[in-house]
mmCIF file of C-alpha atoms in Angstrom:
data_model
loop_
_atom_site.group_PDB
_atom_site.id
_atom_site.type_symbol
_atom_site.label_atom_id
_atom_site.label_comp_id
_atom_site.label_asym_id
_atom_site.label_seq_id
_atom_site.Cartn_x
_atom_site.Cartn_y
_atom_site.Cartn_z
ATOM 1 C CA ASN A 1 -0.051 0.160 0.046
ATOM 2 C CA SER A 2 3.326 2.082 0.006
ATOM 3 C CA ARG A 3 2.692 5.391 -2.084
ATOM 4 C CA ALA A 4 5.812 5.825 -5.215
ATOM 5 C CA GLY A 5 6.732 8.101 -8.078
ATOM 6 C CA GLU A 6 6.493 11.809 -8.669
ATOM 7 C CA LYS A 7 2.349 11.237 -8.323
ATOM 8 C CA GLU A 8 2.678 9.080 -5.175
ATOM 9 C CA MET A 9 0.626 6.296 -6.494
ATOM 10 C CA THR A 10 0.326 2.408 -5.171
ATOM 11 C CA PRO A 11 1.065 -0.701 -6.855
ATOM 12 C CA LEU A 12 -2.904 -0.984 -7.171
ATOM 13 C CA HIS A 13 -2.942 2.503 -9.322
ATOM 14 C CA TYR A 14 -0.161 1.264 -11.316
ATOM 15 C CA ALA A 15 -2.086 -1.377 -12.233
ATOM 16 C CA ALA A 16 -5.076 -0.446 -12.516
ATOM 17 C CA ALA A 17 -3.760 2.304 -15.098
ATOM 18 C CA ALA A 18 -2.093 -1.040 -16.719
ATOM 19 C CA THR A 19 1.849 1.121 -16.840
ATOM 20 C CA THR A 20 4.453 1.222 -14.835
ATOM 21 C CA THR A 21 4.801 5.048 -15.596
ATOM 22 C CA VAL A 22 2.910 7.949 -14.088
ATOM 23 C CA THR A 23 3.306 10.266 -16.886
ATOM 24 C CA SER A 24 0.394 8.186 -18.932
ATOM 25 C CA THR A 25 -2.249 8.386 -15.664
ATOM 26 C CA ILE A 26 -2.208 11.694 -15.639
ATOM 27 C CA THR A 27 -5.257 12.030 -17.683
ATOM 28 C CA ALA A 28 -6.781 9.370 -16.783
ATOM 29 C CA SER A 29 -10.138 8.631 -15.150
ATOM 30 C CA SER A 30 -13.092 6.175 -14.120
ATOM 31 C CA SER A 31 -15.195 7.260 -17.144
ATOM 32 C CA SER A 32 -12.297 6.821 -19.535
ATOM 33 C CA THR A 33 -10.766 4.207 -21.915
ATOM 34 C CA ASP A 34 -7.960 3.147 -23.707
ATOM 35 C CA THR A 35 -9.192 2.150 -26.835
ATOM 36 C CA SER A 36 -5.912 1.122 -28.290
ATOM 37 C CA MET A 37 -5.041 -1.069 -25.331
ATOM 38 C CA THR A 38 -4.758 -5.095 -26.750
ATOM 39 C CA PRO A 39 -7.573 -7.440 -24.876
ATOM 40 C CA GLU A 40 -4.404 -9.278 -23.485
ATOM 41 C CA LYS A 41 -2.631 -6.362 -22.166
ATOM 42 C CA ALA A 42 -5.941 -5.789 -20.292
ATOM 43 C CA ALA A 43 -6.689 -9.149 -19.137
ATOM 44 C CA ALA A 44 -2.944 -8.756 -17.792
ATOM 45 C CA ALA A 45 -4.179 -5.516 -15.313
ATOM 46 C CA ALA A 46 -7.318 -7.364 -14.452
ATOM 47 C CA SER A 47 -5.168 -10.357 -12.998
ATOM 48 C CA CYS A 48 -3.028 -7.952 -11.420
ATOM 49 C CA VAL A 49 -5.384 -5.903 -9.604
ATOM 50 C CA THR A 50 -7.531 -8.249 -8.612
ATOM 51 C CA ALA A 51 -3.803 -10.235 -7.470
ATOM 52 C CA LEU A 52 -3.232 -7.494 -5.036
ATOM 53 C CA LEU A 53 -6.549 -7.035 -3.836
ATOM 54 C CA THR A 54 -7.535 -10.857 -2.774
ATOM 55 C CA GLN A 55 -3.784 -12.027 -2.317
ATOM 56 C CA GLY A 56 -1.616 -8.549 -1.327
ATOM 57 C CA HIS A 57 -4.433 -6.879 0.273
ATOM 58 C CA ALA A 58 -4.722 -3.528 -1.415
ATOM 59 C CA ASN A 59 -6.633 -0.867 -0.413
ATOM 60 C CA PRO A 60 -8.197 0.801 -2.844
ATOM 61 C CA CYS A 61 -9.022 3.536 -0.782
ATOM 62 C CA ILE A 62 -6.015 4.514 -0.997
ATOM 63 C CA VAL A 63 -5.249 8.414 -3.382
ATOM 64 C CA ASP A 64 -2.408 9.748 -5.009
ATOM 65 C CA SER A 65 -1.278 12.923 -5.600
ATOM 66 C CA HIS A 66 -4.035 14.698 -7.480
ATOM 67 C CA ASN A 67 -6.503 12.986 -4.413
ATOM 68 C CA ARG A 68 -7.588 9.616 -7.313
ATOM 69 C CA PRO A 69 -8.091 6.300 -5.783
ATOM 70 C CA PRO A 70 -6.506 3.326 -7.883
ATOM 71 C CA TYR A 71 -10.332 2.534 -9.392
ATOM 72 C CA PHE A 72 -10.194 6.471 -10.972
ATOM 73 C CA VAL A 73 -7.533 5.543 -13.148
ATOM 74 C CA ALA A 74 -8.391 2.175 -13.987
ATOM 75 C CA ALA A 75 -7.282 2.274 -18.455
ATOM 76 C CA ASN A 76 -9.854 -0.430 -19.598
ATOM 77 C CA ASP A 77 -14.045 -1.672 -18.632
ATOM 78 C CA LYS A 78 -11.780 -4.655 -17.832
ATOM 79 C CA ILE A 79 -10.126 -4.001 -15.356
ATOM 80 C CA ARG A 80 -13.253 -2.017 -13.821
ATOM 81 C CA GLU A 81 -14.362 -5.236 -13.671
ATOM 82 C CA ALA A 82 -12.184 -6.427 -12.144
ATOM 83 C CA PHE A 83 -12.514 -3.872 -8.977
ATOM 84 C CA ARG A 84 -16.364 -4.823 -8.990
ATOM 85 C CA LEU A 85 -15.554 -8.519 -9.101
ATOM 86 C CA VAL A 86 -13.207 -8.052 -6.386
ATOM 87 C CA ARG A 87 -15.611 -6.286 -4.185
ATOM 88 C CA SER A 88 -18.317 -8.882 -4.830
ATOM 89 C CA THR A 89 -15.829 -11.297 -3.498
ATOM 90 C CA LEU A 90 -14.575 -9.606 -0.206
ATOM 91 C CA GLY A 91 -17.647 -7.929 0.984
ATOM 92 C CA GLU A 92 -18.856 -4.290 1.469
ATOM 93 C CA SER A 93 -17.216 -4.432 5.139
ATOM 94 C CA TYR A 94 -13.356 -4.655 3.428
ATOM 95 C CA CYS A 95 -13.380 -0.805 2.718
ATOM 96 C CA SER A 96 -15.295 1.926 2.103
ATOM 97 C CA TRP A 97 -15.867 0.855 -1.225
ATOM 98 C CA ASP A 98 -18.503 3.896 -2.683
ATOM 99 C CA ASP A 99 -17.753 6.802 -0.459
ATOM 100 C CA VAL A 100 -13.901 6.675 -0.914
ATOM 101 C CA ALA A 101 -12.780 4.002 -3.436
ATOM 102 C CA LYS A 102 -14.845 5.026 -5.974
ATOM 103 C CA VAL A 103 -15.665 1.637 -7.251
ATOM 104 C CA GLY A 104 -18.650 0.687 -9.010
ATOM 105 C CA PRO A 105 -21.448 -1.547 -7.222
ATOM 106 C CA ALA A 106 -20.389 -5.096 -6.579
ATOM 107 C CA LEU A 107 -20.430 -7.245 -9.765
ATOM 108 C CA SER A 108 -20.928 -11.006 -9.268
ATOM 109 C CA MET A 109 -19.805 -13.744 -11.949
ATOM 110 C CA GLU A 110 -23.573 -14.587 -12.678
ATOM 111 C CA ASP A 111 -23.760 -10.951 -13.693
ATOM 112 C CA LEU A 112 -20.806 -10.359 -15.870
ATOM 113 C CA GLN A 113 -21.943 -13.587 -17.439
ATOM 114 C CA LYS A 114 -25.477 -12.057 -17.568
ATOM 115 C CA LYS A 115 -24.090 -8.652 -19.061
ATOM 116 C CA LYS A 116 -21.570 -10.854 -21.695
ATOM 117 C CA GLN A 117 -24.745 -13.153 -22.808
ATOM 118 C CA LYS A 118 -26.699 -9.374 -23.017
ATOM 119 C CA GLU A 119 -24.248 -7.824 -25.348
ATOM 120 C CA ALA A 120 -23.500 -11.278 -27.559
ATOM 121 C CA GLU A 121 -27.423 -10.739 -28.099
ATOM 122 C CA LYS A 122 -26.726 -6.926 -28.915
ATOM 123 C CA LYS A 123 -24.456 -7.820 -31.357
ATOM 124 C CA ARG A 124 -26.974 -10.805 -32.700
ATOM 125 C CA LYS A 125 -29.521 -8.432 -33.222
ATOM 126 C CA GLN A 126 -27.043 -5.912 -34.460
ATOM 127 C CA ARG A 127 -25.698 -8.267 -37.107
ATOM 128 C CA ALA A 128 -29.242 -9.407 -38.091
ATOM 129 C CA ARG A 129 -30.583 -5.877 -38.893
ATOM 130 C CA GLN A 130 -27.284 -5.397 -41.227
ATOM 131 C CA LYS A 131 -28.400 -8.688 -42.820
ATOM 132 C CA ALA A 132 -31.704 -7.887 -43.191
ATOM 133 C CA LYS A 133 -30.970 -4.522 -44.616
ATOM 134 C CA LYS A 134 -28.480 -5.530 -47.533
ATOM 135 C CA SER A 135 -31.137 -8.442 -48.451
ATOM 136 C CA LYS A 136 -33.861 -5.849 -48.308
ATOM 137 C CA GLU A 137 -31.551 -3.097 -50.182
ATOM 138 C CA LYS A 138 -30.872 -6.369 -53.007
ATOM 139 C CA ALA A 139 -34.377 -6.990 -53.135
ATOM 140 C CA GLU A 140 -35.046 -3.248 -54.141
ATOM 141 C CA GLN A 141 -32.206 -2.956 -56.261
ATOM 142 C CA LYS A 142 -33.321 -6.089 -58.357
ATOM 143 C CA GLU A 143 -37.179 -4.619 -58.430
ATOM 144 C CA MET A 144 -36.187 -1.939 -59.471
ATOM 145 C CA GLU A 145 -33.880 -3.468 -62.373
ATOM 146 C CA GLU A 146 -36.636 -6.025 -63.521
ATOM 147 C CA LYS A 147 -39.487 -2.580 -63.718
ATOM 148 C CA LYS A 148 -36.459 -1.107 -65.908
ATOM 149 C CA ARG A 149 -35.755 -3.810 -67.979
ATOM 150 C CA LEU A 150 -39.931 -4.458 -68.383
ATOM 151 C CA GLU A 151 -40.351 -0.900 -69.602
ATOM 152 C CA GLU A 152 -37.792 -0.945 -71.581
ATOM 153 C CA GLU A 153 -38.998 -4.113 -73.441
ATOM 154 C CA LYS A 154 -42.802 -2.313 -73.669
ATOM 155 C CA LYS A 155 -40.817 0.742 -75.358
ATOM 156 C CA GLN A 156 -39.579 -0.861 -77.447
ATOM 157 C CA LYS A 157 -42.709 -3.362 -78.564
ATOM 158 C CA GLU A 158 -44.140 -0.601 -78.969
ATOM 159 C CA GLU A 159 -41.623 1.475 -81.031
ATOM 160 C CA ASP A 160 -41.735 -1.949 -82.856
ATOM 161 C CA ALA A 161 -45.287 -1.903 -83.600
ATOM 162 C CA LYS A 162 -45.218 1.592 -84.878
ATOM 163 C CA ARG A 163 -43.071 1.193 -87.368
ATOM 164 C CA ILE A 164 -44.848 -1.882 -88.753
ATOM 165 C CA ARG A 165 -47.171 0.271 -88.978
ATOM 166 C CA HIS A 166 -45.335 2.819 -90.968
ATOM 167 C CA GLY A 167 -44.517 -0.074 -92.758
ATOM 168 C CA LEU A 168 -40.421 -0.629 -91.515
ATOM 169 C CA LYS A 169 -38.835 -3.263 -89.899
ATOM 170 C CA PRO A 170 -37.967 -3.164 -86.304
ATOM 171 C CA LYS A 171 -34.589 -1.274 -85.969
ATOM 172 C CA LYS A 172 -31.673 -3.776 -85.168
ATOM 173 C CA LYS A 173 -28.730 -2.632 -82.903
ATOM 174 C CA THR A 174 -25.103 -2.451 -84.098
ATOM 175 C CA SER A 175 -22.140 -3.227 -81.738
ATOM 176 C CA GLY A 176 -21.316 0.373 -82.349
ATOM 177 C CA SER A 177 -24.375 2.071 -81.019
ATOM 178 C CA SER A 178 -26.521 -0.032 -78.936
ATOM 179 C CA SER A 179 -29.794 2.102 -79.653
ATOM 180 C CA GLY A 180 -29.479 1.843 -83.341
ATOM 181 C CA ASP A 181 -29.089 5.979 -84.431
ATOM 182 C CA ASN A 182 -27.068 5.168 -87.484
ATOM 183 C CA VAL A 183 -28.844 2.549 -89.368
ATOM 184 C CA CYS A 184 -31.501 3.687 -91.939
ATOM 185 C CA ASP A 185 -35.137 3.188 -91.095
ATOM 186 C CA PHE A 186 -35.823 1.792 -94.402
ATOM 187 C CA CYS A 187 -33.090 -0.464 -95.579
ATOM 188 C CA GLN A 188 -31.679 -0.969 -92.227
ATOM 189 C CA THR A 189 -27.656 -0.123 -94.078
ATOM 190 C CA VAL A 190 -25.294 0.978 -91.304
ATOM 191 C CA CYS A 191 -23.938 4.183 -92.050
ATOM 192 C CA LYS A 192 -20.346 4.086 -90.665
ATOM 193 C CA GLY A 193 -19.022 6.870 -89.256
ATOM 194 C CA LYS A 194 -22.083 8.848 -89.004
ATOM 195 C CA LYS A 195 -24.267 10.330 -86.714
ATOM 196 C CA ARG A 196 -27.681 10.594 -87.002
ATOM 197 C CA SER A 197 -27.895 14.321 -87.129
ATOM 198 C CA GLN A 198 -25.433 13.770 -90.366
ATOM 199 C CA MET A 199 -27.932 10.868 -91.980
ATOM 200 C CA PHE A 200 -30.871 12.346 -94.179
ATOM 201 C CA GLN A 201 -34.424 13.063 -92.240
ATOM 202 C CA ARG A 202 -37.920 12.868 -93.215
ATOM 203 C CA LEU A 203 -40.520 12.622 -90.075
ATOM 204 C CA GLU A 204 -39.151 10.860 -87.092
ATOM 205 C CA TYR A 205 -37.242 8.913 -89.342
ATOM 206 C CA VAL A 206 -33.126 8.553 -90.553
ATOM 207 C CA TYR A 207 -31.932 7.192 -93.907
ATOM 208 C CA CYS A 208 -28.958 6.692 -95.780
ATOM 209 C CA SER A 209 -29.587 8.066 -98.784
ATOM 210 C CA THR A 210 -32.339 10.093 -101.046
ATOM 211 C CA ASP A 211 -33.518 6.570 -102.686
ATOM 212 C CA CYS A 212 -34.379 4.871 -99.572
ATOM 213 C CA VAL A 213 -36.251 8.150 -98.426
ATOM 214 C CA ARG A 214 -38.160 8.011 -102.057
ATOM 215 C CA LYS A 215 -39.031 4.377 -101.656
ATOM 216 C CA HIS A 216 -40.240 4.253 -98.248
ATOM 217 C CA GLN A 217 -42.261 7.493 -98.951
ATOM 218 C CA ARG A 218 -43.955 5.867 -101.818
ATOM 219 C CA GLU A 219 -44.582 2.337 -99.238
ATOM 220 C CA LEU A 220 -46.434 4.577 -96.837
ATOM 221 C CA MET A 221 -48.552 6.867 -99.753
ATOM 222 C CA ALA A 222 -49.400 3.025 -101.638
ATOM 223 C CA ALA A 223 -50.595 1.210 -98.001
ATOM 224 C CA ALA A 224 -52.785 4.753 -97.314
ATOM 225 C CA ALA A 225 -54.325 4.395 -100.839
ATOM 226 C CA THR A 226 -54.661 0.872 -99.890
ATOM 227 C CA ALA A 227 -56.127 1.673 -96.428
ATOM 228 C CA ARG A 228 -58.740 4.491 -98.323
ATOM 229 C CA MET A 229 -59.485 1.890 -100.703
ATOM 230 C CA GLY A 230 -60.432 -0.963 -98.378
ATOM 231 C CA GLY A 231 -62.009 1.625 -96.206
ATOM 232 C CA GLY A 232 -64.396 2.823 -99.080
ATOM 233 C CA ALA A 233 -65.569 -1.171 -99.599
#
């Protein structure tokens, strides 16, 4: 229980802070946690705290030059748990756990086990929520893709039906243009090196030559005449 060093800390202080030097304990507090501490180091520090209290009969009420009890400089939750477990083992008559030692409520092994189970269940539910979220997002993405495919398919069918009514074949696709913009609407010739704006145009269609323009025009006129004759009959 003797104090040493510039900050007059006891061996229990050093064990709780998980250090052999004073400098790294200056800003420590009971609400702080060293997230960089490895599980192995935290477990070793917790074991040292337990041994000092249960075997060495260390006094957790002795404060350092900053008026901090050992529990106050504990660097990790596992170390704080060690203090609380020992409090449960040694009993309330061992020291002034609350008022002077500032140690948290007594914690039995059963309590600790329940806590671990609760944390494990919390993580399990979190993983389940994340999995459900990903599954939902995947399903929504698939639904959107299917909806887009059906819309494009419907649009293509309407376009093909319109072309057929105008005496044209369904427009073929080309490797250079997935939409077939550089394909003559009448003869289906691919106009390599040309853009749609550079081709011959009539109404909403494009052609590779004026010859195709005239041919399509004649076919439309003949179809219209036939329709009128059929209607008159």
